[in-house]
GROMACS .gro file of C-alpha atoms in nm:
model
  431
    1MET     CA    1  -2.091   4.720   6.247
    2ARG     CA    2  -1.767   4.704   6.051
    3VAL     CA    3  -1.503   4.892   6.250
    4LEU     CA    4  -1.147   4.980   6.150
    5ILE     CA    5  -0.911   5.043   6.439
    6ALA     CA    6  -0.583   5.218   6.358
    7GLY     CA    7  -0.313   5.133   6.611
    8ALA     CA    8  -0.483   4.806   6.703
    9SER     CA    9  -0.160   4.652   6.834
   10GLY     CA   10  -0.103   4.926   7.093
   11PHE     CA   11  -0.203   4.938   7.457
   12ILE     CA   12  -0.547   5.098   7.419
   13GLY     CA   13  -0.607   4.991   7.059
   14SER     CA   14  -0.555   4.620   7.128
   15HIS     CA   15  -0.806   4.621   7.414
   16ILE     CA   16  -1.067   4.812   7.214
   17ALA     CA   17  -1.023   4.580   6.916
   18THR     CA   18  -1.073   4.260   7.114
   19HIS     CA   19  -1.363   4.408   7.311
   20LEU     CA   20  -1.554   4.521   7.002
   21HIS     CA   21  -1.495   4.184   6.838
   22ALA     CA   22  -1.624   4.008   7.150
   23VAL     CA   23  -1.950   4.206   7.146
   24GLY     CA   24  -2.018   4.120   6.784
   25HIS     CA   25  -1.861   4.384   6.561
   26GLU     CA   26  -1.644   4.302   6.260
   27VAL     CA   27  -1.302   4.448   6.338
   28ARG     CA   28  -1.042   4.538   6.078
   29ALA     CA   29  -0.724   4.592   6.278
   30ALA     CA   30  -0.458   4.820   6.127
   31ALA     CA   31  -0.107   4.840   6.272
   32ARG     CA   32   0.264   4.835   6.211
   33GLY     CA   33   0.425   4.497   6.279
   34VAL     CA   34   0.109   4.329   6.164
   35GLU     CA   35   0.254   3.976   6.148
   36ALA     CA   36   0.341   3.968   6.517
   37ALA     CA   37   0.004   4.127   6.602
   38ARG     CA   38  -0.184   3.864   6.399
   39LYS     CA   39  -0.024   3.586   6.605
   40ARG     CA   40  -0.151   3.746   6.926
   41ALA     CA   41  -0.504   3.813   6.799
   42PRO     CA   42  -0.575   3.585   6.500
   43GLN     CA   43  -0.952   3.645   6.528
   44LEU     CA   44  -0.912   3.998   6.388
   45ASP     CA   45  -0.882   4.103   6.024
   46TRP     CA   46  -0.534   4.253   6.019
   47VAL     CA   47  -0.402   4.504   5.765
   48GLY     CA   48  -0.073   4.690   5.767
   49CYS     CA   49  -0.051   5.067   5.809
   50ASP     CA   50   0.218   5.323   5.881
   51PHE     CA   51   0.115   5.675   5.981
   52ARG     CA   52   0.465   5.801   5.900
   53ARG     CA   53   0.420   5.726   5.529
   54ASP     CA   54   0.060   5.636   5.441
   55THR     CA   55  -0.134   5.871   5.214
   56ILE     CA   56  -0.505   5.909   5.143
   57ASP     CA   57  -0.470   5.666   4.852
   58ASP     CA   58  -0.314   5.408   5.086
   59TRP     CA   59  -0.610   5.432   5.323
   60LEU     CA   60  -0.898   5.421   5.077
   61PRO     CA   61  -0.880   5.045   5.002
   62ARG     CA   62  -0.865   4.967   5.374
   63LEU     CA   63  -1.182   5.170   5.435
   64THR     CA   64  -1.399   4.972   5.193
   65ASP     CA   65  -1.733   4.885   5.362
   66ILE     CA   66  -1.616   5.037   5.694
   67ASP     CA   67  -1.885   5.201   5.912
   68VAL     CA   68  -1.669   5.337   6.194
   69VAL     CA   69  -1.302   5.428   6.228
   70ILE     CA   70  -1.126   5.452   6.565
   71ASN     CA   71  -0.779   5.610   6.565
   72CYS     CA   72  -0.561   5.492   6.854
   73VAL     CA   73  -0.222   5.568   6.698
   74GLY     CA   74   0.021   5.776   6.901
   75VAL     CA   75   0.385   5.818   7.000
   76LEU     CA   76   0.520   5.995   7.305
   77GLN     CA   77   0.811   6.173   7.143
   78ASP     CA   78   1.037   6.187   6.838
   79GLY     CA   79   1.297   5.913   6.821
   80LEU     CA   80   1.450   5.655   6.591
   81GLY     CA   81   1.160   5.544   6.373
   82ASP     CA   82   0.911   5.776   6.549
   83SER     CA   83   0.791   6.121   6.446
   84SER     CA   84   0.530   6.299   6.657
   85ARG     CA   85   0.441   6.540   6.375
   86LYS     CA   86   0.402   6.269   6.111
   87VAL     CA   87   0.198   6.041   6.338
   88HIS     CA   88  -0.028   6.287   6.521
   89VAL     CA   89  -0.078   6.543   6.243
   90ASP     CA   90   0.019   6.434   5.891
   91GLY     CA   91  -0.066   6.066   5.928
   92ALA     CA   92  -0.387   6.132   6.119
   93MET     CA   93  -0.497   6.392   5.862
   94ALA     CA   94  -0.443   6.144   5.577
   95LEU     CA   95  -0.670   5.895   5.756
   96PHE     CA   96  -0.938   6.157   5.830
   97LYS     CA   97  -0.941   6.288   5.471
   98ALA     CA   98  -0.966   5.931   5.342
   99CYS     CA   99  -1.264   5.875   5.574
  100GLU     CA  100  -1.432   6.179   5.417
  101GLN     CA  101  -1.378   6.044   5.066
  102ALA     CA  102  -1.483   5.690   5.158
  103GLY     CA  103  -1.803   5.806   5.329
  104VAL     CA  104  -1.720   5.657   5.667
  105GLY     CA  105  -2.014   5.711   5.899
  106ARG     CA  106  -1.829   5.790   6.222
  107VAL     CA  107  -1.473   5.859   6.341
  108LEU     CA  108  -1.352   5.833   6.701
  109HIS     CA  109  -1.011   5.977   6.782
  110ILE     CA  110  -0.828   5.867   7.098
  111SER     CA  111  -0.626   6.162   7.224
  112ALA     CA  112  -0.514   6.229   7.584
  113VAL     CA  113  -0.589   6.460   7.875
  114GLY     CA  114  -0.370   6.767   7.902
  115VAL     CA  115  -0.361   6.831   7.529
  116ASP     CA  116  -0.306   7.205   7.540
  117THR     CA  117  -0.041   7.439   7.403
  118ALA     CA  118   0.019   7.558   7.760
  119ALA     CA  119   0.165   7.216   7.841
  120GLY     CA  120   0.475   7.320   7.650
  121SER     CA  121   0.541   6.978   7.497
  122ASP     CA  122   0.568   6.879   7.132
  123TYR     CA  123   0.337   6.590   7.216
  124ALA     CA  124   0.057   6.824   7.329
  125ARG     CA  125   0.113   7.060   7.036
  126ASP     CA  126   0.094   6.783   6.777
  127LYS     CA  127  -0.197   6.604   6.946
  128LEU     CA  128  -0.390   6.931   6.950
  129ALA     CA  129  -0.314   6.986   6.581
  130GLY     CA  130  -0.443   6.637   6.505
  131GLU     CA  131  -0.765   6.709   6.694
  132ALA     CA  132  -0.807   7.034   6.499
  133ALA     CA  133  -0.757   6.847   6.172
  134LEU     CA  134  -1.038   6.608   6.261
  135ALA     CA  135  -1.271   6.886   6.377
  136ALA     CA  136  -1.225   7.061   6.040
  137CYS     CA  137  -1.341   6.753   5.847
  138ASP     CA  138  -1.696   6.695   5.728
  139LEU     CA  139  -1.734   6.386   5.945
  140ASP     CA  140  -1.943   6.256   6.234
  141TRP     CA  141  -1.647   6.277   6.472
  142LEU     CA  142  -1.579   6.244   6.845
  143ILE     CA  143  -1.255   6.308   7.035
  144LEU     CA  144  -1.186   6.103   7.349
  145ARG     CA  145  -0.918   6.202   7.600
  146PRO     CA  146  -0.846   5.927   7.853
  147SER     CA  147  -0.677   5.994   8.185
  148LEU     CA  148  -0.442   5.728   8.332
  149VAL     CA  149  -0.570   5.393   8.202
  150VAL     CA  150  -0.533   5.093   8.431
  151ALA     CA  151  -0.542   4.734   8.312
  152ARG     CA  152  -0.388   4.394   8.381
  153ASN     CA  153  -0.193   4.414   8.056
  154VAL     CA  154  -0.011   4.748   8.072
  155TYR     CA  155   0.243   4.933   7.863
  156GLY     CA  156   0.404   5.275   7.869
  157GLY     CA  157   0.342   5.511   8.160
  158THR     CA  158   0.125   5.272   8.360
  159ALA     CA  159   0.391   5.002   8.328
  160LEU     CA  160   0.652   5.251   8.452
  161VAL     CA  161   0.443   5.323   8.763
  162ARG     CA  162   0.423   4.950   8.836
  163SER     CA  163   0.797   4.915   8.780
  164LEU     CA  164   0.862   5.186   9.037
  165CYS     CA  165   0.647   4.986   9.279
  166GLY     CA  166   0.881   4.690   9.229
  167ILE     CA  167   1.174   4.879   9.382
  168PRO     CA  168   1.220   4.759   9.743
  169PHE     CA  169   1.229   4.981  10.053
  170VAL     CA  170   1.170   5.317   9.881
  171THR     CA  171   0.969   5.422   9.575
  172PRO     CA  172   1.097   5.724   9.383
  173VAL     CA  173   0.838   5.946   9.212
  174VAL     CA  174   0.879   6.283   9.046
  175GLY     CA  175   0.676   6.517   9.262
  176GLY     CA  176   0.402   6.282   9.375
  177GLU     CA  177   0.136   6.550   9.418
  178GLN     CA  178   0.006   6.526   9.060
  179VAL     CA  179  -0.357   6.412   9.051
  180PHE     CA  180  -0.499   6.141   8.824
  181ARG     CA  181  -0.851   6.017   8.767
  182PRO     CA  182  -0.762   5.662   8.664
  183ILE     CA  183  -1.007   5.476   8.442
  184GLY     CA  184  -1.019   5.100   8.405
  185MET     CA  185  -0.953   4.965   8.058
  186ASP     CA  186  -1.280   4.770   8.065
  187ASP     CA  187  -1.472   5.091   8.141
  188LEU     CA  188  -1.292   5.270   7.858
  189CYS     CA  189  -1.372   4.989   7.612
  190GLU     CA  190  -1.738   4.988   7.714
  191ALA     CA  191  -1.746   5.364   7.666
  192VAL     CA  192  -1.605   5.332   7.314
  193ALA     CA  193  -1.851   5.054   7.232
  194GLY     CA  194  -2.139   5.281   7.332
  195LEU     CA  195  -2.002   5.587   7.154
  196ILE     CA  196  -1.978   5.421   6.813
  197GLU     CA  197  -2.352   5.345   6.814
  198PRO     CA  198  -2.595   5.553   6.605
  199GLY     CA  199  -2.728   5.850   6.796
  200ALA     CA  200  -2.425   5.881   7.024
  201PRO     CA  201  -2.287   6.234   7.088
  202ALA     CA  202  -2.093   6.379   6.796
  203ARG     CA  203  -1.869   6.671   6.702
  204THR     CA  204  -1.744   6.723   7.056
  205SER     CA  205  -1.474   6.597   7.290
  206PHE     CA  206  -1.494   6.404   7.616
  207ASP     CA  207  -1.243   6.340   7.892
  208LEU     CA  208  -1.267   5.972   7.985
  209ALA     CA  209  -1.176   5.958   8.352
  210GLY     CA  210  -1.283   5.776   8.664
  211PRO     CA  211  -1.471   5.920   8.960
  212GLU     CA  212  -1.181   5.895   9.206
  213ARG     CA  213  -0.908   6.160   9.231
  214VAL     CA  214  -0.578   5.994   9.323
  215SER     CA  215  -0.237   6.154   9.361
  216LEU     CA  216   0.066   5.996   9.197
  217ALA     CA  217   0.200   5.901   9.540
  218ASP     CA  218  -0.130   5.736   9.637
  219THR     CA  219  -0.138   5.558   9.301
  220VAL     CA  220   0.198   5.403   9.384
  221ARG     CA  221   0.082   5.308   9.733
  222GLY     CA  222  -0.234   5.151   9.591
  223TYR     CA  223  -0.040   4.949   9.336
  224ARG     CA  224   0.210   4.828   9.597
  225ARG     CA  225  -0.068   4.702   9.821
  226TRP     CA  226  -0.241   4.544   9.520
  227LEU     CA  227   0.081   4.364   9.425
  228GLY     CA  228   0.129   4.239   9.780
  229PHE     CA  229   0.450   4.438   9.832
  230GLY     CA  230   0.317   4.627  10.134
  231ASP     CA  231   0.366   4.994  10.212
  232SER     CA  232   0.677   5.179  10.104
  233ARG     CA  233   0.843   5.509  10.179
  234ILE     CA  234   0.771   5.753   9.895
  235TRP     CA  235   1.070   5.954   9.783
  236ALA     CA  236   0.952   6.272   9.610
  237VAL     CA  237   1.237   6.326   9.363
  238PRO     CA  238   1.296   6.696   9.282
  239ARG     CA  239   1.245   6.789   8.916
  240TRP     CA  240   1.602   6.911   8.879
  241LEU     CA  241   1.735   6.577   8.999
  242ALA     CA  242   1.499   6.372   8.781
  243ARG     CA  243   1.551   6.575   8.464
  244PRO     CA  244   1.883   6.407   8.364
  245ALA     CA  245   1.708   6.069   8.373
  246PHE     CA  246   1.436   6.198   8.140
  247LEU     CA  247   1.697   6.351   7.908
  248PHE     CA  248   1.869   6.013   7.906
  249GLY     CA  249   1.533   5.863   7.808
  250ASP     CA  250   1.521   6.107   7.514
  251TRP     CA  251   1.865   5.989   7.406
  252LEU     CA  252   1.757   5.626   7.432
  253GLY     CA  253   1.459   5.709   7.211
  254TRP     CA  254   1.695   5.827   6.938
  255MET     CA  255   1.881   5.498   6.982
  256GLY     CA  256   1.558   5.310   6.915
  257VAL     CA  257   1.489   5.218   7.278
  258ARG     CA  258   1.138   5.331   7.377
  259THR     CA  259   1.081   5.432   7.737
  260SER     CA  260   0.817   5.635   7.919
  261MET     CA  261   1.084   5.843   8.091
  262ARG     CA  262   1.093   6.122   7.831
  263THR     CA  263   1.089   6.499   7.873
  264ASN     CA  264   0.748   6.519   7.705
  265ALA     CA  265   0.611   6.286   7.971
  266LEU     CA  266   0.754   6.507   8.246
  267LYS     CA  267   0.594   6.819   8.094
  268GLN     CA  268   0.256   6.649   8.057
  269LEU     CA  269   0.276   6.506   8.408
  270ASP     CA  270   0.328   6.852   8.554
  271PHE     CA  271   0.059   7.016   8.338
  272ASP     CA  272  -0.253   6.798   8.355
  273VAL     CA  273  -0.305   6.423   8.384
  274GLU     CA  274  -0.646   6.437   8.552
  275GLY     CA  275  -0.921   6.537   8.311
  276ASP     CA  276  -1.283   6.618   8.386
  277PRO     CA  277  -1.539   6.345   8.304
  278THR     CA  278  -1.845   6.563   8.382
  279ASP     CA  279  -1.955   6.613   8.019
  280TRP     CA  280  -1.902   6.247   7.929
  281LEU     CA  281  -2.096   6.118   8.229
  282ALA     CA  282  -2.379   6.366   8.169
  283ALA     CA  283  -2.414   6.267   7.802
  284THR     CA  284  -2.404   5.889   7.855
  285VAL     CA  285  -2.506   5.623   8.104
  286ALA     CA  286  -2.145   5.535   8.185
  287LYS     CA  287  -2.059   5.449   8.546
  288PRO     CA  288  -1.683   5.395   8.561
  289ARG     CA  289  -1.523   5.252   8.871
  290GLY     CA  290  -1.270   5.433   9.087
  291PHE     CA  291  -0.906   5.331   9.102
  292HIS     CA  292  -0.923   5.136   9.428
  293ASP     CA  293  -1.248   4.966   9.326
  294TRP     CA  294  -1.080   4.851   9.006
  295LEU     CA  295  -0.784   4.711   9.200
  296ALA     CA  296  -1.019   4.528   9.438
  297ALA     CA  297  -1.205   4.369   9.146
  298ASN     CA  298  -0.887   4.255   8.968
  299PRO     CA  299  -0.658   4.073   9.213
  300ALA     CA  300  -0.292   4.070   9.117
  301GLY     CA  301  -0.125   3.744   9.020
  302LEU     CA  302   0.225   3.608   9.000
  303GLN     CA  303   0.276   3.752   8.652
  304ASP     CA  304   0.185   4.101   8.776
  305ARG     CA  305   0.445   4.079   9.051
  306TRP     CA  306   0.708   3.951   8.809
  307HIS     CA  307   0.631   4.235   8.569
  308ALA     CA  308   0.666   4.497   8.842
  309ARG     CA  309   0.996   4.359   8.972
  310LEU     CA  310   1.146   4.304   8.627
  311GLY     CA  311   1.036   4.644   8.495
  312LEU     CA  312   1.364   4.809   8.596
  313ALA     CA  313   1.573   4.501   8.680
  314ARG     CA  314   1.551   4.358   8.329
  315PRO     CA  315   1.681   4.668   8.142
  316LEU     CA  316   1.964   4.685   8.395
  317ALA     CA  317   2.043   4.318   8.335
  318ARG     CA  318   2.051   4.378   7.958
  319TRP     CA  319   2.295   4.667   8.002
  320VAL     CA  320   2.517   4.457   8.230
  321LEU     CA  321   2.521   4.177   7.974
  322GLY     CA  322   2.597   4.417   7.689
  323LEU     CA  323   2.879   4.587   7.881
  324TYR     CA  324   3.024   4.248   7.978
  325TRP     CA  325   3.063   4.148   7.614
  326LEU     CA  326   3.174   4.493   7.501
  327LEU     CA  327   3.444   4.527   7.769
  328THR     CA  328   3.582   4.175   7.722
  329GLY     CA  329   3.642   4.258   7.357
  330VAL     CA  330   3.794   4.599   7.430
  331LEU     CA  331   4.020   4.471   7.709
  332ALA     CA  332   4.151   4.185   7.495
  333LEU     CA  333   4.265   4.436   7.233
  334THR     CA  334   4.417   4.684   7.479
  335VAL     CA  335   4.548   4.634   7.832
  336ALA     CA  336   4.502   4.255   7.832
  337ARG     CA  337   4.646   4.189   7.487
  338ASP     CA  338   4.971   4.033   7.608
  339HIS     CA  339   4.783   3.803   7.844
  340ALA     CA  340   4.544   3.705   7.562
  341TYR     CA  341   4.842   3.611   7.341
  342SER     CA  342   4.994   3.404   7.622
  343VAL     CA  343   4.667   3.214   7.665
  344LEU     CA  344   4.650   3.146   7.291
  345ALA     CA  345   5.011   3.031   7.289
  346ALA     CA  346   4.943   2.797   7.583
  347GLY     CA  347   4.650   2.658   7.388
  348GLY     CA  348   4.873   2.563   7.097
  349PHE     CA  349   4.803   2.849   6.857
  350SER     CA  350   5.105   2.956   6.651
  351GLU     CA  351   5.230   3.315   6.647
  352ALA     CA  352   5.098   3.362   6.293
  353VAL     CA  353   4.747   3.254   6.392
  354GLN     CA  354   4.725   3.441   6.722
  355PRO     CA  355   4.654   3.797   6.590
  356PRO     CA  356   4.364   3.706   6.358
  357VAL     CA  357   4.210   3.480   6.624
  358LEU     CA  358   4.237   3.756   6.885
  359TRP     CA  359   4.095   4.023   6.654
  360PHE     CA  360   3.809   3.803   6.535
  361GLY     CA  361   3.710   3.703   6.888
  362SER     CA  362   3.739   4.057   7.024
  363LEU     CA  363   3.543   4.222   6.742
  364PHE     CA  364   3.280   3.947   6.775
  365ASP     CA  365   3.243   4.031   7.146
  366ILE     CA  366   3.233   4.407   7.080
  367ALA     CA  367   2.967   4.373   6.809
  368LEU     CA  368   2.742   4.161   7.029
  369GLY     CA  369   2.788   4.399   7.323
  370LEU     CA  370   2.703   4.709   7.120
  371GLY     CA  371   2.400   4.537   6.968
  372MET     CA  372   2.270   4.439   7.310
  373LEU     CA  373   2.319   4.792   7.446
  374ALA     CA  374   2.136   4.936   7.144
  375LYS     CA  375   1.852   4.684   7.192
  376TRP     CA  376   1.893   4.553   6.839
  377ARG     CA  377   1.738   4.208   6.782
  378VAL     CA  378   1.793   4.123   7.146
  379ARG     CA  379   1.659   3.769   7.130
  380TRP     CA  380   1.884   3.678   6.838
  381LEU     CA  381   2.188   3.841   7.002
  382ALA     CA  382   2.126   3.656   7.328
  383THR     CA  383   2.102   3.328   7.138
  384ILE     CA  384   2.429   3.399   6.954
  385MET     CA  385   2.592   3.485   7.288
  386ILE     CA  386   2.488   3.150   7.433
  387LEU     CA  387   2.605   2.955   7.127
  388GLY     CA  388   2.929   3.153   7.110
  389THR     CA  389   2.996   3.082   7.476
  390PHE     CA  390   2.946   2.710   7.421
  391ALA     CA  391   3.205   2.733   7.142
  392TYR     CA  392   3.437   2.916   7.386
  393ILE     CA  393   3.390   2.643   7.648
  394PHE     CA  394   3.446   2.366   7.394
  395THR     CA  395   3.764   2.528   7.259
  396LEU     CA  396   3.914   2.582   7.602
  397SER     CA  397   3.817   2.231   7.710
  398MET     CA  398   4.011   2.089   7.413
  399THR     CA  399   4.314   2.316   7.438
  400LEU     CA  400   4.339   2.412   7.809
  401PRO     CA  401   4.129   2.163   8.011
  402GLY     CA  402   4.307   2.268   8.331
  403LEU     CA  403   4.108   2.593   8.331
  404TRP     CA  404   3.805   2.399   8.459
  405ALA     CA  405   3.986   2.373   8.794
  406ASP     CA  406   4.134   2.724   8.790
  407ALA     CA  407   4.067   2.909   9.117
  408LEU     CA  408   3.940   3.217   8.931
  409GLY     CA  409   3.692   3.005   8.734
  410PRO     CA  410   3.741   3.145   8.379
  411ILE     CA  411   3.517   2.869   8.245
  412LEU     CA  412   3.275   2.818   8.533
  413LYS     CA  413   3.195   3.190   8.556
  414VAL     CA  414   3.049   3.205   8.205
  415PHE     CA  415   2.757   2.980   8.297
  416PRO     CA  416   2.578   3.254   8.498
  417MET     CA  417   2.629   3.482   8.197
  418MET     CA  418   2.457   3.229   7.973
  419ALA     CA  419   2.170   3.201   8.221
  420LEU     CA  420   2.136   3.581   8.216
  421ALA     CA  421   2.130   3.582   7.835
  422LEU     CA  422   1.863   3.310   7.840
  423MET     CA  423   1.647   3.512   8.083
  424ILE     CA  424   1.677   3.825   7.867
  425ALA     CA  425   1.589   3.632   7.550
  426ALA     CA  426   1.287   3.472   7.718
  427THR     CA  427   1.148   3.805   7.840
  428GLU     CA  428   1.222   4.023   7.538
  429ASP     CA  429   0.859   4.087   7.435
  430GLU     CA  430   0.757   4.447   7.509
  431ARG     CA  431   0.381   4.422   7.454
   0.00000   0.00000   0.00000
């Protein structure tokens, strides 16, 4: 069949797209950032889409000759460039109405467990409104609500759990008693492949969840053993203590930095992250594996261990690098200004030249530091930092070569900073 997948560059959407292509379907993959997505999966037919802006008229040409549409688009919370209402309600409704007009045979909508007004989150409210919009359409529709999805290639909440496992000695979790029914990504993709076939259940909703009930604390323990990190002491962080971190995550979202530590995630985690697969299993021949069976069948590799350990270490390293550049610029213009002028004078710069050189260098450092903290074009900023530091080394080597032997190492100490910038540039990809 010819299948259009909206959100085909996301965590679930990318796996479904490649799986359906592998089993013989023609896949039209729709996503934001389509050029980067095409490089990762060139076998798919990529088209651009943006749920924040696209109308019915935008969707109709993309739906030409399409038999099935699968909507995997979603955002956790409002932020810079993200709108829960526009994505989950307005954007989804435009797609569903376009499917009606185009005569699409079947529409699958990937939602999430715990979508209920009682959850108290904007995410649940908007997801539920999107489901209602689909149910009101004259379509052969099906709503799927996955529980925690486990895979080798992870993003979002599952990646955060692995990152917590990378913390040595003690693993902090909020609560720890919350119960999941994790489902393997391969089982989810096989379920979707079966549910797009003619005669599959329609006009209903299914929770896609595994057979094994696992608490959040046991999920962490299972992941740590899978990664080869051994057992760890679980620190059940009280909600009141964790809440500032989630509020900070909200603030980062408005700065354009996406993280799974958002207040919506905390509300959903405390409401329902389990799901009930009874109806799905009764209506199909699916036999999903339990969490520990999935781990046993997919041994962790070096890359998995790196990902877990870098999950929290890398953002910290980026902040340290950004603050380093920001503070060097600020200090040179404030408390260290006289010393900066004396260094310039010793290097042969005249009094007339010293102020513009100091201001240019300081503002250059401040701009790079702020950009790195805001996560703006990180790879480019890191490259400019490295090149700028080489220029710094060259200039000092020509004007003050004695600094190479200085006991405080003003030149030698910048080499670790360049190595840090190189590491951050090399690992910038999020998905």
